[in-house]
Coordinates of C-alpha atoms in Angstrom, one line a residue:
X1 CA -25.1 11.9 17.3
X2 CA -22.1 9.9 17.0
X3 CA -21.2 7.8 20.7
X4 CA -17.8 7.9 22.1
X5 CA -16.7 4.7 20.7
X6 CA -17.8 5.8 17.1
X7 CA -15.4 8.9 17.7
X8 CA -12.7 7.0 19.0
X9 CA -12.4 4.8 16.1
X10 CA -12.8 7.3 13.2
X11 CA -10.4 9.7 12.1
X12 CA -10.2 12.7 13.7
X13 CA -11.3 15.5 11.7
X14 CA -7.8 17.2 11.1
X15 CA -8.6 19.8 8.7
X16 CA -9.6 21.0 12.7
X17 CA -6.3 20.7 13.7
X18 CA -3.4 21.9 11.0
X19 CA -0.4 22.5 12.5
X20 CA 1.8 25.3 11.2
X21 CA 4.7 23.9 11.5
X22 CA 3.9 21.5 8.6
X23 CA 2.4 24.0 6.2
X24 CA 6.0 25.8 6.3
X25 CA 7.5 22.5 6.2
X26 CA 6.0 22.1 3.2
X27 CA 7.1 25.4 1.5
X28 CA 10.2 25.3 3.1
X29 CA 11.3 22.0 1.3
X30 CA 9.7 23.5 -1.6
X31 CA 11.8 26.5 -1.6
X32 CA 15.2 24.4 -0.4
X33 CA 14.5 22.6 -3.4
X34 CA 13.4 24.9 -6.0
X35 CA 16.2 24.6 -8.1
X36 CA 16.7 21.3 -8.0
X37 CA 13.1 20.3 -8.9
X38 CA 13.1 22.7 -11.8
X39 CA 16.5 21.1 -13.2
X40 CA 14.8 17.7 -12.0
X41 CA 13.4 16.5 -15.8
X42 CA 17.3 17.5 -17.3
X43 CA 19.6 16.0 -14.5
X44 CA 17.7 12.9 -12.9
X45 CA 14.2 11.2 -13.5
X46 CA 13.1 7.8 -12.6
X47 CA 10.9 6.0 -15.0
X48 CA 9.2 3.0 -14.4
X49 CA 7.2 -0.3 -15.6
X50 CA 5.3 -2.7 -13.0
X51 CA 4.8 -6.1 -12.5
X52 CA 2.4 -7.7 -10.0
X53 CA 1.7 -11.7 -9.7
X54 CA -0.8 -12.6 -12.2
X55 CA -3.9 -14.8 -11.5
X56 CA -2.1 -17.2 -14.0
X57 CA 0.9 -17.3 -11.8
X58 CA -2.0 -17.3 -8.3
X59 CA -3.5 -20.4 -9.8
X60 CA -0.5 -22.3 -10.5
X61 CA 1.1 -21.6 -6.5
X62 CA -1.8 -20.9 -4.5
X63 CA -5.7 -21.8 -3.7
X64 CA -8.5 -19.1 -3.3
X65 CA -10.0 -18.5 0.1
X66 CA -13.4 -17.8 0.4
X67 CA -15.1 -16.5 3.4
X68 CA -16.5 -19.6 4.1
X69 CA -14.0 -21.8 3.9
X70 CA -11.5 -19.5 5.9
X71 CA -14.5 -19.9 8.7
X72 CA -14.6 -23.9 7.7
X73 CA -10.4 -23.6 8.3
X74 CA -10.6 -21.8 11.5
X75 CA -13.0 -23.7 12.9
X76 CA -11.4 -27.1 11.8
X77 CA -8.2 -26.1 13.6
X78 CA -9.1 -26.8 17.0
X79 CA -7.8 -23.6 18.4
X80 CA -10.3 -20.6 18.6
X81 CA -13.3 -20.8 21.1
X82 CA -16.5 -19.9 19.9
X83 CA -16.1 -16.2 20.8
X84 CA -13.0 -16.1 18.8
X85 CA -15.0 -18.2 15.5
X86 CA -17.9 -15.5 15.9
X87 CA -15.6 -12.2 16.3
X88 CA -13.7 -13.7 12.8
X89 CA -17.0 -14.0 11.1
X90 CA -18.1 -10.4 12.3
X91 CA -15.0 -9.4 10.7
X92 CA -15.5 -11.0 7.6
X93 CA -19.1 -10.1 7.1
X94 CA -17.9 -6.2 7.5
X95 CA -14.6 -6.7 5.9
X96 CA -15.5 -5.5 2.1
X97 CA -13.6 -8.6 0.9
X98 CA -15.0 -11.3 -1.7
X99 CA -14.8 -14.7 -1.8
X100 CA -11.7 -14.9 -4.7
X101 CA -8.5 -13.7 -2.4
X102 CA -5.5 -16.1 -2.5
X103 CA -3.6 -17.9 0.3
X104 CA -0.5 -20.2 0.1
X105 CA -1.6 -23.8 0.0
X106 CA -0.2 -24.7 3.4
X107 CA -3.1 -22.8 4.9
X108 CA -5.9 -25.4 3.4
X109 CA -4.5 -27.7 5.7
X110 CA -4.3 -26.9 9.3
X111 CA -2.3 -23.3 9.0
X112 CA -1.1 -23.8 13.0
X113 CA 0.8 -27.0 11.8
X114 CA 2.4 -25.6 9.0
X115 CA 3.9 -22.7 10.5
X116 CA 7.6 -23.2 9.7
X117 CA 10.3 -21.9 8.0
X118 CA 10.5 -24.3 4.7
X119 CA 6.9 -23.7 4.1
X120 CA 7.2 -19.4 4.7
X121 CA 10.1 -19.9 2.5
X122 CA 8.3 -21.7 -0.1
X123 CA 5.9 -19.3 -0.1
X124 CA 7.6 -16.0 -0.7
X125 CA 10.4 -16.9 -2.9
X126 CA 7.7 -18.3 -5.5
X127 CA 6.1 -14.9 -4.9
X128 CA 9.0 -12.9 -5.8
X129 CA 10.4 -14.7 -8.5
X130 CA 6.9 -15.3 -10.1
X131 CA 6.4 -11.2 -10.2
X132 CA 10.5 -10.5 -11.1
X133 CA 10.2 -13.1 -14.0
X134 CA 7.2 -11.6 -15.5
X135 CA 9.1 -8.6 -14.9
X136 CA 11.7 -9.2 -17.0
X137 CA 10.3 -10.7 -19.4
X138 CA 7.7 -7.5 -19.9
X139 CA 10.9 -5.0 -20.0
X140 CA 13.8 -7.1 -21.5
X141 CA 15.8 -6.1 -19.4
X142 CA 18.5 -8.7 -18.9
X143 CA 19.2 -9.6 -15.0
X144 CA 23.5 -8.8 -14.9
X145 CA 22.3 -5.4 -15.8
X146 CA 20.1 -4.4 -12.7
X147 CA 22.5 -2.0 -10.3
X148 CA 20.2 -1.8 -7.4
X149 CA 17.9 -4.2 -5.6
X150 CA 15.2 -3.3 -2.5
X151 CA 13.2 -6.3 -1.1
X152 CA 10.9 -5.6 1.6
X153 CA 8.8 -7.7 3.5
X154 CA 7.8 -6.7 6.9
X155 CA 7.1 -9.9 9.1
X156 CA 9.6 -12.8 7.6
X157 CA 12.8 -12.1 7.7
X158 CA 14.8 -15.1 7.6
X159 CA 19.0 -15.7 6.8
X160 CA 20.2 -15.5 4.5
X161 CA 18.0 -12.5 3.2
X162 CA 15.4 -12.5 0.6
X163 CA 17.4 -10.1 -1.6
X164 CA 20.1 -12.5 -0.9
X165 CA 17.8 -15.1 -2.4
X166 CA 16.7 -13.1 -5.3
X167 CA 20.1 -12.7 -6.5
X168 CA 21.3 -15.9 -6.1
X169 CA 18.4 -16.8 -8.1
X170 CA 18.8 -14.6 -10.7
X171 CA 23.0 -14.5 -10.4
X172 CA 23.0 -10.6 -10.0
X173 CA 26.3 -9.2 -10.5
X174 CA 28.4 -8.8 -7.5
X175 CA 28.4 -5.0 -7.0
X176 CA 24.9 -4.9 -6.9
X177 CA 23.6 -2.7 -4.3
X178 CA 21.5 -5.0 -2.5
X179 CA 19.0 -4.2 0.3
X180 CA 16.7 -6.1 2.5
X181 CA 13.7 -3.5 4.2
X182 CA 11.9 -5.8 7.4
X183 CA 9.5 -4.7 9.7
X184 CA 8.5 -1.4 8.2
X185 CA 5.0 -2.7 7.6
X186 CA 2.3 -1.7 5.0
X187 CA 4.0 1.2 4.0
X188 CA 7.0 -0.4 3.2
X189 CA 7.0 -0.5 -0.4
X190 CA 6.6 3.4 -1.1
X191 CA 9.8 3.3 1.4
X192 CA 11.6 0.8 -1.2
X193 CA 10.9 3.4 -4.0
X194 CA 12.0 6.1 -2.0
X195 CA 15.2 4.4 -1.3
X196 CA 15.8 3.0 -5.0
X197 CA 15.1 6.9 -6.0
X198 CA 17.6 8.4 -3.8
X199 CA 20.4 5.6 -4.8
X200 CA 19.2 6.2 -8.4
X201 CA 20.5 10.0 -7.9
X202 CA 23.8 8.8 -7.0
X203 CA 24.1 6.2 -9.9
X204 CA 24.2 7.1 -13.1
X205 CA 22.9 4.7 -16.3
X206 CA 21.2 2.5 -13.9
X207 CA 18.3 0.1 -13.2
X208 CA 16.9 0.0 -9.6
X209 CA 14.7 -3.6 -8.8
X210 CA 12.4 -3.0 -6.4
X211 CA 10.2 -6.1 -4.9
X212 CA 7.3 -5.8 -2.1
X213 CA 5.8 -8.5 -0.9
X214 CA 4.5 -10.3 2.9
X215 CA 4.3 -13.6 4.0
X216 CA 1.4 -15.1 5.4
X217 CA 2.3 -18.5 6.5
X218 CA 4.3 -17.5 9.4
X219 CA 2.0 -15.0 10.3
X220 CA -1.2 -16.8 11.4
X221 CA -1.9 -16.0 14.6
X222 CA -3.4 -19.3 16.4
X223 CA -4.6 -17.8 19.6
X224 CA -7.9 -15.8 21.3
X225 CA -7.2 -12.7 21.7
X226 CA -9.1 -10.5 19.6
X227 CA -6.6 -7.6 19.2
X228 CA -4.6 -10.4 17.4
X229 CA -7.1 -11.5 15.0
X230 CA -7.4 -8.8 12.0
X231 CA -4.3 -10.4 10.4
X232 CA -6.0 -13.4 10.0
X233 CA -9.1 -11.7 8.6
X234 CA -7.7 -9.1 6.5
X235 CA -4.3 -9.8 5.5
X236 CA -4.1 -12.2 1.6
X237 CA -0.9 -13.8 -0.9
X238 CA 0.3 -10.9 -3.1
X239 CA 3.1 -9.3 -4.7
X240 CA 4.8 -7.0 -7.1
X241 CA 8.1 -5.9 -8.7
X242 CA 9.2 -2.6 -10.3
X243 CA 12.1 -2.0 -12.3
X244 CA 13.1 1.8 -12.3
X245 CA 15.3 3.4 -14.8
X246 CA 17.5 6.5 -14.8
X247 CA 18.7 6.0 -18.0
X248 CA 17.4 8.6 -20.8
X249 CA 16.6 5.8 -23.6
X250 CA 14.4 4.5 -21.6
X251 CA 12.4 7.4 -21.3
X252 CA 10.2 6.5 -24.4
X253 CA 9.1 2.8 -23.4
X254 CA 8.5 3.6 -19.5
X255 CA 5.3 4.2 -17.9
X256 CA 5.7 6.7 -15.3
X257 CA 8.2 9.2 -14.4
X258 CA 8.4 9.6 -10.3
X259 CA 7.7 13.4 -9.2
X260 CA 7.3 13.3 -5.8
X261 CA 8.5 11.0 -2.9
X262 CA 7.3 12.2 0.9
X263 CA 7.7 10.3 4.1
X264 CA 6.3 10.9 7.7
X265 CA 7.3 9.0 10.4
X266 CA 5.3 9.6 13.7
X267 CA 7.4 6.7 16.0
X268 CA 8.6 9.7 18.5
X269 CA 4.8 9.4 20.0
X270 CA 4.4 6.6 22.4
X271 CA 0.8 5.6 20.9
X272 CA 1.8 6.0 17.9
X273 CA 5.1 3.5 18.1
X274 CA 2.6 1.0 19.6
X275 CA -0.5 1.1 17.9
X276 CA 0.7 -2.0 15.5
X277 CA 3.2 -4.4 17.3
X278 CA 4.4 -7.9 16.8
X279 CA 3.8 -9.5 20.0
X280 CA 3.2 -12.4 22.0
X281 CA -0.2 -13.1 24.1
X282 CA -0.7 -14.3 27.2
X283 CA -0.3 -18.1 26.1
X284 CA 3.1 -17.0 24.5
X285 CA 1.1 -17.4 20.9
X286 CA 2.9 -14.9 18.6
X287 CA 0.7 -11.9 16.6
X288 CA 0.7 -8.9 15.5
X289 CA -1.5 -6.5 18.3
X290 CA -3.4 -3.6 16.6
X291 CA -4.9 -1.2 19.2
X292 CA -7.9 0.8 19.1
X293 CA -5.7 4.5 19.0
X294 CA -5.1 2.9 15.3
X295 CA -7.1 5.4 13.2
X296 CA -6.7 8.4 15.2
X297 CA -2.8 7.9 14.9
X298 CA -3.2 7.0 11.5
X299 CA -5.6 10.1 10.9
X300 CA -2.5 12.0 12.8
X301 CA -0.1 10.8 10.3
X302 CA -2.0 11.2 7.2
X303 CA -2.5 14.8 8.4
X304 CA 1.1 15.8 8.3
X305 CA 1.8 13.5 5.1
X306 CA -0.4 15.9 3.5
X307 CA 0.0 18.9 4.8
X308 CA 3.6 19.0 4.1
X309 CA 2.6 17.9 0.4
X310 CA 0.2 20.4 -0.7
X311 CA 2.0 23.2 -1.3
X312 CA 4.3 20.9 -3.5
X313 CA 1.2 19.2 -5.4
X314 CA -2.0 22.1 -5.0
X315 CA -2.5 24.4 -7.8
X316 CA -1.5 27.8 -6.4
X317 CA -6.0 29.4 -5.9
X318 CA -5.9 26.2 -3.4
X319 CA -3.0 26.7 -1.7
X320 CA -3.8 30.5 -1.3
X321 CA -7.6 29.5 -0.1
X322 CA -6.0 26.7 2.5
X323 CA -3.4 29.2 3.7
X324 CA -5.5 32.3 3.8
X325 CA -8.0 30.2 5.9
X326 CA -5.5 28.6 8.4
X327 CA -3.8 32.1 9.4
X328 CA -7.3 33.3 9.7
X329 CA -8.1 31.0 12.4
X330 CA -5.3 30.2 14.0
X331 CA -3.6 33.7 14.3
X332 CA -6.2 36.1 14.2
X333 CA -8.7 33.8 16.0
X334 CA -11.5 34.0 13.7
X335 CA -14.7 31.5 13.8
X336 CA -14.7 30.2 10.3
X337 CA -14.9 26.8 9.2
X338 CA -11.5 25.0 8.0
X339 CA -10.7 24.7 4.1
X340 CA -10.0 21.3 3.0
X341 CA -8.3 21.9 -0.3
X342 CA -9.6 19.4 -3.2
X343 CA -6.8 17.5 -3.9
X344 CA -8.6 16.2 -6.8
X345 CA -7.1 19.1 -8.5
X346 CA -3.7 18.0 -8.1
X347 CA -4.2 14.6 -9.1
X348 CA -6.7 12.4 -11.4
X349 CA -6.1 9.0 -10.0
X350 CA -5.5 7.7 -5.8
X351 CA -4.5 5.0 -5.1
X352 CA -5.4 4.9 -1.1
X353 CA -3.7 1.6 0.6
X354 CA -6.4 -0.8 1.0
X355 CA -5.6 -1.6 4.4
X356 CA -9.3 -2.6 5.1
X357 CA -12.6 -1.0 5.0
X358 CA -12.7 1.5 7.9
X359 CA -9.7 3.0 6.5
X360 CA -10.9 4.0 3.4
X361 CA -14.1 5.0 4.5
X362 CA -12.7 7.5 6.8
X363 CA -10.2 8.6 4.2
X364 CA -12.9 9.3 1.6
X365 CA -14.6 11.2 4.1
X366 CA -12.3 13.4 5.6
X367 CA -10.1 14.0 1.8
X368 CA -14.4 14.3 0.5
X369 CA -13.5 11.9 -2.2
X370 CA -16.1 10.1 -4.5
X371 CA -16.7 7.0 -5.3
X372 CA -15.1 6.6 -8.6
X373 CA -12.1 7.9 -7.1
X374 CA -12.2 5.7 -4.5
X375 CA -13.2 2.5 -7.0
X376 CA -9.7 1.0 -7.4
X377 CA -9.1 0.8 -3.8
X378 CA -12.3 -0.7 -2.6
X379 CA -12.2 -3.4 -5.5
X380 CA -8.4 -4.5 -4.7
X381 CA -9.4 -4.8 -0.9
X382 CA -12.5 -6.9 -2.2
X383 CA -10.7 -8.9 -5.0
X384 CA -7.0 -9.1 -3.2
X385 CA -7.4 -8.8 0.3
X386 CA -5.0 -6.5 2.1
X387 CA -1.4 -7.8 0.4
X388 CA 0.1 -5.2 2.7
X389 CA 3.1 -3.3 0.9
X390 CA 2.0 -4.3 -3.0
X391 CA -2.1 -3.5 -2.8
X392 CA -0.8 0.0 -3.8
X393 CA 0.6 -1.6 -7.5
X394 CA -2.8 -3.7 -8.0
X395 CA -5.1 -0.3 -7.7
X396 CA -2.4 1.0 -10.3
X397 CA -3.2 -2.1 -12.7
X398 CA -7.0 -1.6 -12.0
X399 CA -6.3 1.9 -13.4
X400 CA -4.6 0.5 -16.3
X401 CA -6.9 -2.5 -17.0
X402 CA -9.7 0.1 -17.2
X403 CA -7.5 2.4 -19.8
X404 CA -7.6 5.6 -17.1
X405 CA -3.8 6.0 -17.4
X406 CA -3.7 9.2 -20.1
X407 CA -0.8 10.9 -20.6
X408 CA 0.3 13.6 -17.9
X409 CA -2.1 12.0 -15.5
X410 CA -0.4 12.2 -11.9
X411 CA -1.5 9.3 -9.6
X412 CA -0.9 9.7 -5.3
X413 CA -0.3 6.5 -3.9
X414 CA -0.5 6.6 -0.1
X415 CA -0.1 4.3 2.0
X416 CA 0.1 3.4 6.0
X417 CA 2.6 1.5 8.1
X418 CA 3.7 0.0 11.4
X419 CA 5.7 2.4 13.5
X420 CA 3.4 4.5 12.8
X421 CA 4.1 6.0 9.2
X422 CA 2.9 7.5 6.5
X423 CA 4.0 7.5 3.0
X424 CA 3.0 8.9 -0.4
X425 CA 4.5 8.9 -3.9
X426 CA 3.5 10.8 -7.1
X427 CA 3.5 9.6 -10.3
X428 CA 3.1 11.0 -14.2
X429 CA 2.3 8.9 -16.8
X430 CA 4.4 9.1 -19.9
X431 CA 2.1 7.8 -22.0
X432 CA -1.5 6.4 -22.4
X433 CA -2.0 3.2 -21.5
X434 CA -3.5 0.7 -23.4
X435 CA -5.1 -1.9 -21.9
X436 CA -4.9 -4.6 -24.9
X437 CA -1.0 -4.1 -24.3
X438 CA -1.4 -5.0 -21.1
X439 CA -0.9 -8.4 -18.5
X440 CA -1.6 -7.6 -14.7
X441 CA -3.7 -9.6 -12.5
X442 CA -7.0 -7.7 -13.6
X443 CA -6.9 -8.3 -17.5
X444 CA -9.4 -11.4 -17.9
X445 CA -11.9 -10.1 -15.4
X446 CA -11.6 -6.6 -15.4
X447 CA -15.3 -6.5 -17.2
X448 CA -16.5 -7.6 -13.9
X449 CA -15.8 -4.8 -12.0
X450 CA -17.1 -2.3 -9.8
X451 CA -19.1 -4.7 -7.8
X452 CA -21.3 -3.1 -5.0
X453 CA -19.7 -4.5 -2.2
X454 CA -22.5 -4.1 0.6
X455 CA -21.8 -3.1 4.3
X456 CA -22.4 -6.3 5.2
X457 CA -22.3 -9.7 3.3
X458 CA -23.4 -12.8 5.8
X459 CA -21.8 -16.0 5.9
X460 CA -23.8 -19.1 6.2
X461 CA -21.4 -20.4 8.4

């Protein structure tokens, strides 16, 4: 029997608890835009190739972090109390991270003292330009020709912007539509490609740049209280770029061609706007507070994400087999148990944010996913860390360093922000890929993986 603190921190089990209104929200935009989905692959498609930082480009700007030397570096700080040092070793030991993550250089030192601007800065624009010139150089695709440019990074935000800085950098040409997305959190990136899509729509023969990233220099918290402390546990150096196209010739050297963008936003709830906030402590030490209503809300948002997805996504026997059972029990009142459609029948690869190891562990359970499906995921979190809005694009490299990616193949990438949000994109591959073709940060170690990543790994510490 599970105790009330067990239940409070899991998901709640919302195949329970489908609300209506979402299943016809669902159809509804289904039905709005019938037409315009049907004409979709003749008027408008996005089409896609990836870039994310290579461990090339991790080796030349950053330093790995093992557990025990992140316990050697908190300790040698000076700042946390004992209680603090043990509560970020529990979290360590039960985090379902390794010992090869990356962190900025600046955090080998004492990471309090190097909390400033020139260092943050230092940090992310190698980031971005380190993914955008591998980029480039992967597509050909010559800078002065890129229309559109999102940048998001949730936490560091400084002036002028980092898409300012990217086209500086690059000299981007002066009608570029430029945009800067901050404090949108993990989630942020399948908001970028959202955004990119919809200015894609309304400009012809383009390319759309679209750069996710988060800082982690000017994001160590240096205080005690424990509400505070997962982002220094959890959160690792990462990044990504993707260039989308809607340009017809290049519909034969893309990857993936962008079905589906859907976005749920649950900040009208009180608990859910403040579940993740930026805040200061009581000794006016700056953080980012996670409270404990964190995987119900999440569980909350997740459960209108996809119910308003299905009926777009679910072959039709599921659909019919969800529905039926829903009016069953919720308008005639009948005592049957829920439906939870398998949504591996709408897609053959998931790519589940890998926001840390309770998450997806309640997310496999409640979507009754498998292991395998579930592999890319668990071995970013324990390779990567959580690199907040780009983890998404190094599960989809661990599908193509494996050679998954087959032709037709849809992949759902989901993915859970600050605010509270939830966000999922669907993807079709264009072609099989081949992983001999391929560079991405899992290429000369990808015959290393799936580890078995116990529930807990001590640290002699």
């Amino acid at each position: 029997m599970a105790t009330d603190q067990e239940k409070k921190n899991n998901l709640p089990n919302f195949f329970l608890s489908i609300k209506l209104k979402y299943v016809k929200l669902g159809y509804h935009y289904l039905i709005s835009n019938a037409l315009y989905l049907l004409l979709l692959p003749l008027l408008f498609i996005v089409l896609t190739h990836l870039s994310t930082l290579t461990v090339d480009g991790f080796f030349k700007l950053w330093n790995e972090l093992s557990r025990k030397l992140f316990m050697q570096i908190a300790s040698k700080t000076g700042i946390f109390s004992e209680e603090t040092l043990s509560f970020h070793k529990k979290i360590l030991e039960r985090s379902g991270m390794g010992n090869m993550s990356y962190v900025p250089k600046a955090m080998l030192d004492n990471p309090a003292d190097k909390k400033n601007m020139a260092e943050a800065r230092k940090e992310t624009e190698a980031v971005i330009i380190g993914a955008i010139d591998e980029l480039l150089d992967k597509t050909g695709v010559k800078p002065r020709d890129i229309g559109i440019l999102v940048v998001n990074s949730s936490l560091f935000n400084p002036t002028p912007s980092l898409s300012a800085m990217v086209v500086n950098h690059y000299k981007l040409r002066g009608n570029i539509l430029s945009y800067n997305l901050g404090g949108m959190g993990c989630s942020a990136g399948l908001i970028s490609i959202d955004l990119a899509k919809q200015l894609l729509q309304l400009q012809p023969n383009s390319y759309a740049l679209v750069v996710s990233t988060e800082n982690i220099t000017m994001n160590w918290y240096a205080g005690n209280d424990r509400s505070m402390l997962l982002t220094n546990c959890l959160f690792r150096l990462g990044g990504a770029a993707i260039l989308l196209s809607n340009r017809s010739s290049d519909r034969r050297r893309s990857k993936y061609e962008l079905v589906h963008t859907l976005r749920t936003h649950m900040g009208g709830d009180d608990r859910s706007y403040n579940c993740v906030s930026q805040q200061e402590d009581e000794s006016k030490r700056i953080g980012v507070k996670i409270s404990k209503d964190l995987m119900a809300v999440a569980g909350e948002a997740l459960k209108t994400n996809i119910t308003t997805l299905g009926p777009l996504v679910l072959p039709m026997s599921e659909q019919l087999l969800f529905t039926a059972t829903l009016v069953a029990r919720k308008i005639f009142k009948m005592k049957i148990k829920p439906y939870i459609p398998d949504f591996k029948l709408a897609f053959e690869h998931f790519c589940v944010h890998a926001g840390g190891r309770a998450v997806l562990d309640e997310v496999e359970k409640h979507l009754k996913l498998n292991e395998w499906v579930m592999e890319p995921s668990r071995m970013t979190l324990y390779r990567f860390g959580n690199t907040s809005s780009s983890c998404l694009w190094y599960e989809l490299a661990y599908f193509e360093a494996k050679g998954r990616i087959r032709k037709g193949d849809k992949t759902w990438q989901i993915a859970f922000g600050s605010g509270f949000k939830c966000n999922s994109a669907v993807w079709r591959a264009l072609k099989t890929i081949n992983p001999a073709h391929e560079k991405n940060p899992w290429m000369d170690e990808i015959d290393n993986f799936p580890v078995h990543v116990p529930k807990v790994t001590p640290i002699d510490f």
